[in-house]
Amino acid sequence: MSSSSPQGDPPSPPPTPSSTRPGHPEITVDGQRVLSQIENTATLGRASSKSNDIPTIAQGLATIQLGPANLLNPLGHCTTRDVDTDVDHGPGDTSDARSVSSGRSSKVGFRKRLSRFLKGDPKVKETAPASAASSAPVTLVGTESRIQSGPPDRDAVPVSLGLHSPAHSAEMLSTPLIVPETQLQPNPAANETLCVDIFPENGIKPTYKTDLPKPHARVDKTPQLVYCCSLLSKAQEPFPPTSDSDVSQDSPLDDKEKEWVQLIDHVLQDRYRWLVEQLVRAFADNPLKASDVVTEIVLVGPVLDRNTYRSLLSCFISNFEQTTALDVTLLQGLMQLVECASSGYLVDDDLVRISTVLSKELSITHIGTSDYPFHLTLSLARVLDVMVAGKVKDLNRERDHQPMLQLLDGLKDSDNIVQKYEATYAYQALQYAPDDETPLQVLWRYAKGLLKGIESLQEIGAGIAGTVSTGIEVVEAFRVGADGTIRGSENKFDFMKKRSWYLALQGTALFIHQGRLSDFNLVVSQASCRHNTNFQWGICRQVGEIAVDPLWDVPVRQQAVDFLGKLSRGGADRKPHVDVKRWILTILVQISGMSDVSIKNRAVALLLDLKKGDIAEFRGSHPLSRRLPLPTSFPLLTRVQRISEVEYDLHVLKLMRVSDYKHTVYIDPMAKLNLQDTDDNLFLLMEKVRDFLAGDTQVMLILGDSGAGKSTFNRHLEHELWQEYKAGGRIPLFINLPSLERPEKDLVGEQLRTYNFLEDQIRELKLHRQLILICDGYDESQLTSNLHTTNLFNRSGQWDVKLLITCRTQYLGRDYRSHFEPKAIDRYARVANDLFQQAVIAPFTRKQIEDYVKKDYMNKLEAIPNLMDLVRNPFLLTLSLEVLPTVVQGKPDLSRLRVTRVELYDIFVRHWMAVNKRRLQDQYLNESSQTALDILCADGFEYNGIMYQMDLAASIFQEQDGKPVVYYTHLRDRKTWKAQFFGLDPETALLRDSSLLSRAGNQYRFVHRSVLEYFFSCTISGPTKEHDEFDPPVHFDTPATSSAISTHPLSQKDLVVETSIIQFLAERVQLDSGFKDELLAIIEQSKSDDQAARAAANAITILVKAGVRFNGADLRGIRVPGADMSGGQFDSAQLQEADLTGVNLTKSWIRQADFTKARMGGVRFGELPYLKDDDAV
């Protein structure tokens, strides 16, 4: 083999042409142009203080041999296996024999030989021999424009290595390489050329541009600030006509940019730089590190000076290390910041520290429980890519390298296929990442595994061993001299686990970063590893990143979608692996969810075509974009600038409120003038509110039941008013009253402070502007004061407002108007009736429901008894639609559905209580109410709330015989049963306000009769499914005494006439077999206990309605007077001596039933009696 001594002896003569791989081009470069660059390139490796360590070139990155016979062979050497057989290898596949040596296996001789080779030494004007290429570290090379084959171009330009995606910084390598521009041509030797026609030409790499501010005008967006700083930085750098110093430099400024730069004086330049520095400080001082500030701050990374950049990076790393739960946005921001680092900004410790914490988090995160392992693996791979690019040195093998290697090796066996492929990529990146192990340490670590090889080598002859002078050359001698014996042990070396497809992906990422998509196209088509599954997987990710990146032109993104289609279909020689096809479908699904219609439609059409088979996409979230989305708000910049102009802050507030508005299906509510008005006089509430805003009235009260749509209307009104807002106009201000501490004294000022308005700004608004106050939740804030009066609205020197207040009807007493009507400004504080008006939101009409609900859902709502009446309440309609799909699943004929209603009510009630619990927890409560809430939550808020309503329903039936309206006045009724439910106790008040009750003055009732009946049925038998928020009542199992049966709920009332309750309980029988057994036990007890008669009559009525058959049953002596047994099946039943007085047996099956000595007075059979004679008359 050819080698060079450490002293720099001349290299051995190059091998004969026959020993080189056919088809490789001869590359020569003018010596004078590349000499200094080549020598600098040789220093890219680890510059260790150890004298025996040998620098490597680009940390072991492989040279891409470009030519007709071999378009992209990252190794540039022959192996014992044909490259065309390297196909379909998935994660962890060890069958890829094309491996390259690591950076620590470099030799000085190779460096000198490569320098002479690239400088055009006539003695080495052929391709490097296979043995040298396979054992020495080589460098990924490329150019800014197209790669050419043929004669060398003297105008060579350098290449900075790109990373795993086009989002990587252009300055990853500390020192660029110089190679000639060569034309990249299709390889005629390739079996199949895929996608050559997709990207027809190279383009311009994507860059973000925005409108430039006028001189001395304020920069109002952080991306605009970054753009300005980048232009100023460019203007200070020389731009020679042909630069060979930085292939990744941006294009020169255009005329518009040059004109802008010339208008910016030094004061403004200093201002821009100061703003950027202050943004970093503001981010560091912000304790929350919310997603909006993270997406904003990472934008400034490319324009920071070194000290400011390192300060920001340290802040990111520290926050990530200290976080207890993984913050994906913070993690992605950290990765973006690392990849945009300028040359010399990163130090070794940074990446080692980041990779260590990532691997630690990954090791303790359970795979499959969330998307966190996926994000961590991707991030670790990105950091390792930067390490491979030469950004880190002296990675400790034992402490850092080996544990990460073992961790990723384990993840390659994950059941999650996407996780497996991404872990395989990270594993390969780690294989190429340099560590602090010397060549001799490598040899020592594998000494035991090589003993047999050494023995074989000695048998071959000592001459070979004498030709090497370093430990790594011993390994190369083994590879050459020991032939098959030693080749059997070489797989134990790390460098034998390296795969060529990783380097190929680095090359394609470089092309994408430089906008060389046509060259990228050909590499994908003709790379020697093009059939490797890992390579195809990585290519799919890179193409998907182009498709979702809005910085690329739309035609390019559309071509990326088409590229995925070609990759999925494959070529004539080989079809892609099924994993790759599924991965492509997964990527297309993500693209089809984008807002860009042209890209979305293209992906949807391709999906329809590719999904014709039985291959499905991967489940879960697998984000493609490696960059955080551009922020829509800029809180850091706003805080830093301390802008005092009120109108600008109002503009910011408008943008925030408009963006916060959740666009849902909105239906204009109808209303009436007051609680006593009928539904025949309804009007559109929005029109009435618009009249209020245009008139002289100062206060408008909007009443409505719980869930009537008051808050939804308020937010929609605010949204419309902000959309119409113009500078100097009336300012709409939505105020959630429960969120304020002192709304009765400082309503407007406290709300504006929550939007970060300064005191001077608040004072200016108070004195010079008019506001529209939309106050929501008067009842929830537990207010009793008149907000208009206590805040001194519309008085001299005070706030000039239009006040709109919403409140639940059940919160108000008889004299509620005094809490809202403005007071006249005189010594008697008379009520100004002409300044007040009100409206009451009416339930939905059928037409409104039809407008809100799809036809399919409408049919289901109509098929369920009583449900249409219930869903006239907008919130109840929303909840019903939410649970309806679960209830009707697998039940196509709703007209025969027997369990739907009770299941719907069960789920609906739990939803209602959970929503009200969260509402109470989020609002400001006084001390006694907060204490009561804490007690209720500790004991189970939902449970107590449902038990409250069950007890109230039972009391209504017991005390009022089921009459639904309860009248309560505290002074009159505080010592009655009503006080238990409507008294002033804080716990009672919280439960009452969270229940399905409506109030009109001193009248209380459940929102619907069926709700009352449902809760009463729950006192007999409630939900029994596991994890229900309330336990079922204790059922009557085997009563032993008459006193026990007399207290049973079924003994309290004759339920035969309460058909809805019977239906609820009949449905419950079908859900709970234990309840069925309980009812049968009650019937059995009635045979010997007269006091069980009413309970038994109710029980058999329920069982018959539930479809329980009594054919042949032993019912002798049962007492069920007045029971409804119509439609029941009693064929051959034994009913001797049974008490069937007043029983309804209409349409019952009673063939051969025995009624001997049964009491049957008043029994109804549903047909007239007749006589049957033996003979005709």
Short mmCIF file of N, CA and C in Angstrom, two decimals, residues 863-923:
data_model
loop_
_atom_site.label_atom_id
_atom_site.label_comp_id
_atom_site.label_asym_id
_atom_site.label_seq_id
_atom_site.Cartn_x
_atom_site.Cartn_y
_atom_site.Cartn_z
N ALA A 863 -84.15 12.42 15.88
CA ALA A 863 -84.52 11.04 16.14
C ALA A 863 -84.51 10.70 17.63
N ILE A 864 -83.80 11.50 18.42
CA ILE A 864 -83.69 11.22 19.86
C ILE A 864 -84.76 12.03 20.58
N PRO A 865 -85.65 11.40 21.34
CA PRO A 865 -86.76 12.11 21.99
C PRO A 865 -86.26 13.23 22.90
N ASN A 866 -86.94 14.37 22.83
CA ASN A 866 -86.72 15.54 23.70
C ASN A 866 -85.40 16.26 23.44
N LEU A 867 -84.56 15.73 22.59
CA LEU A 867 -83.24 16.35 22.41
C LEU A 867 -83.33 17.68 21.67
N MET A 868 -84.27 17.81 20.75
CA MET A 868 -84.40 19.06 20.02
C MET A 868 -84.76 20.21 20.94
N ASP A 869 -85.58 19.94 21.95
CA ASP A 869 -85.91 20.99 22.90
C ASP A 869 -84.69 21.38 23.72
N LEU A 870 -83.86 20.42 24.04
CA LEU A 870 -82.69 20.67 24.86
C LEU A 870 -81.66 21.50 24.12
N VAL A 871 -81.44 21.21 22.84
CA VAL A 871 -80.36 21.87 22.10
C VAL A 871 -80.77 23.23 21.57
N ARG A 872 -81.89 23.77 21.97
CA ARG A 872 -82.21 25.15 21.65
C ARG A 872 -81.27 26.09 22.40
N ASN A 873 -80.66 25.60 23.44
CA ASN A 873 -79.61 26.35 24.13
C ASN A 873 -78.31 26.15 23.36
N PRO A 874 -77.64 27.22 22.89
CA PRO A 874 -76.46 27.06 22.04
C PRO A 874 -75.36 26.21 22.66
N PHE A 875 -75.11 26.41 23.96
CA PHE A 875 -74.04 25.64 24.58
C PHE A 875 -74.43 24.17 24.70
N LEU A 876 -75.66 23.90 25.03
CA LEU A 876 -76.11 22.52 25.11
C LEU A 876 -76.08 21.87 23.72
N LEU A 877 -76.37 22.66 22.71
CA LEU A 877 -76.28 22.15 21.35
C LEU A 877 -74.84 21.77 21.02
N THR A 878 -73.91 22.64 21.41
CA THR A 878 -72.50 22.36 21.14
C THR A 878 -72.05 21.10 21.84
N LEU A 879 -72.41 20.97 23.11
CA LEU A 879 -72.01 19.78 23.86
C LEU A 879 -72.68 18.52 23.31
N SER A 880 -73.93 18.65 22.92
CA SER A 880 -74.63 17.49 22.36
C SER A 880 -73.98 17.03 21.07
N LEU A 881 -73.61 17.98 20.23
CA LEU A 881 -72.93 17.61 19.00
C LEU A 881 -71.57 17.01 19.27
N GLU A 882 -70.96 17.42 20.36
CA GLU A 882 -69.64 16.88 20.70
C GLU A 882 -69.72 15.41 21.10
N VAL A 883 -70.76 15.05 21.84
CA VAL A 883 -70.85 13.67 22.32
C VAL A 883 -71.68 12.79 21.41
N LEU A 884 -72.40 13.40 20.48
CA LEU A 884 -73.31 12.62 19.63
C LEU A 884 -72.59 11.56 18.81
N PRO A 885 -71.44 11.85 18.19
CA PRO A 885 -70.78 10.79 17.40
C PRO A 885 -70.43 9.55 18.22
N THR A 886 -70.03 9.75 19.46
CA THR A 886 -69.70 8.61 20.31
C THR A 886 -70.93 7.79 20.63
N VAL A 887 -72.03 8.47 20.87
CA VAL A 887 -73.26 7.78 21.28
C VAL A 887 -73.87 6.99 20.13
N VAL A 888 -73.87 7.56 18.93
CA VAL A 888 -74.57 6.90 17.82
C VAL A 888 -73.66 6.00 17.01
N GLN A 889 -72.39 5.90 17.38
CA GLN A 889 -71.46 5.08 16.61
C GLN A 889 -71.93 3.63 16.53
N GLY A 890 -72.02 3.12 15.34
CA GLY A 890 -72.44 1.74 15.14
C GLY A 890 -73.93 1.51 15.29
N LYS A 891 -74.73 2.59 15.36
CA LYS A 891 -76.18 2.44 15.53
C LYS A 891 -76.87 3.23 14.44
N PRO A 892 -77.04 2.65 13.27
CA PRO A 892 -77.56 3.41 12.13
C PRO A 892 -79.02 3.80 12.26
N ASP A 893 -79.84 2.99 12.94
CA ASP A 893 -81.27 3.27 13.03
C ASP A 893 -81.56 3.92 14.37
N LEU A 894 -81.52 5.24 14.42
CA LEU A 894 -81.72 5.95 15.69
C LEU A 894 -83.15 5.86 16.17
N SER A 895 -84.08 5.59 15.28
CA SER A 895 -85.47 5.48 15.71
C SER A 895 -85.67 4.28 16.62
N ARG A 896 -84.78 3.31 16.53
CA ARG A 896 -84.88 2.12 17.38
C ARG A 896 -83.78 2.09 18.44
N LEU A 897 -83.06 3.19 18.53
CA LEU A 897 -81.97 3.28 19.49
C LEU A 897 -82.54 3.35 20.90
N ARG A 898 -82.12 2.46 21.79
CA ARG A 898 -82.71 2.37 23.11
C ARG A 898 -81.80 2.89 24.21
N VAL A 899 -80.55 3.15 23.92
CA VAL A 899 -79.64 3.57 24.97
C VAL A 899 -79.05 4.95 24.70
N THR A 900 -79.38 5.48 23.59
CA THR A 900 -78.71 6.72 23.19
C THR A 900 -78.96 7.87 24.16
N ARG A 901 -80.20 8.05 24.55
CA ARG A 901 -80.52 9.24 25.33
C ARG A 901 -79.84 9.26 26.68
N VAL A 902 -79.88 8.18 27.41
CA VAL A 902 -79.28 8.20 28.74
C VAL A 902 -77.76 8.31 28.65
N GLU A 903 -77.17 7.67 27.64
CA GLU A 903 -75.72 7.81 27.47
C GLU A 903 -75.35 9.25 27.13
N LEU A 904 -76.17 9.87 26.29
CA LEU A 904 -75.93 11.26 25.92
C LEU A 904 -76.00 12.16 27.15
N TYR A 905 -76.99 11.95 27.98
CA TYR A 905 -77.14 12.77 29.18
C TYR A 905 -75.99 12.53 30.15
N ASP A 906 -75.55 11.27 30.28
CA ASP A 906 -74.43 10.98 31.18
C ASP A 906 -73.19 11.79 30.78
N ILE A 907 -72.85 11.71 29.49
CA ILE A 907 -71.65 12.39 29.01
C ILE A 907 -71.84 13.90 29.08
N PHE A 908 -73.04 14.33 28.73
CA PHE A 908 -73.33 15.76 28.73
C PHE A 908 -73.19 16.36 30.12
N VAL A 909 -73.71 15.70 31.12
CA VAL A 909 -73.64 16.22 32.49
C VAL A 909 -72.20 16.29 32.97
N ARG A 910 -71.41 15.28 32.65
CA ARG A 910 -70.01 15.31 33.06
C ARG A 910 -69.28 16.47 32.38
N HIS A 911 -69.58 16.70 31.10
CA HIS A 911 -68.98 17.84 30.40
C HIS A 911 -69.35 19.15 31.09
N TRP A 912 -70.62 19.29 31.40
CA TRP A 912 -71.11 20.54 32.00
C TRP A 912 -70.38 20.82 33.32
N MET A 913 -70.27 19.82 34.17
CA MET A 913 -69.64 20.02 35.47
C MET A 913 -68.16 20.30 35.32
N ALA A 914 -67.50 19.63 34.39
CA ALA A 914 -66.06 19.87 34.19
C ALA A 914 -65.81 21.29 33.70
N VAL A 915 -66.66 21.76 32.78
CA VAL A 915 -66.51 23.12 32.26
C VAL A 915 -66.70 24.15 33.37
N ASN A 916 -67.69 23.95 34.20
CA ASN A 916 -67.95 24.90 35.28
C ASN A 916 -66.88 24.85 36.36
N LYS A 917 -66.31 23.69 36.58
CA LYS A 917 -65.20 23.60 37.53
C LYS A 917 -64.03 24.44 37.04
N ARG A 918 -63.67 24.31 35.76
CA ARG A 918 -62.57 25.10 35.21
C ARG A 918 -62.90 26.59 35.24
N ARG A 919 -64.17 26.92 34.99
CA ARG A 919 -64.58 28.32 35.03
C ARG A 919 -64.36 28.92 36.41
N LEU A 920 -64.75 28.21 37.44
CA LEU A 920 -64.58 28.71 38.80
C LEU A 920 -63.12 28.80 39.19
N GLN A 921 -62.32 27.83 38.75
CA GLN A 921 -60.90 27.84 39.09
C GLN A 921 -60.16 29.00 38.43
N ASP A 922 -60.68 29.46 37.29
CA ASP A 922 -60.00 30.52 36.55
C ASP A 922 -60.43 31.92 36.98
N GLN A 923 -61.51 32.05 37.72
CA GLN A 923 -61.99 33.38 38.06
C GLN A 923 -61.58 33.77 39.47
#
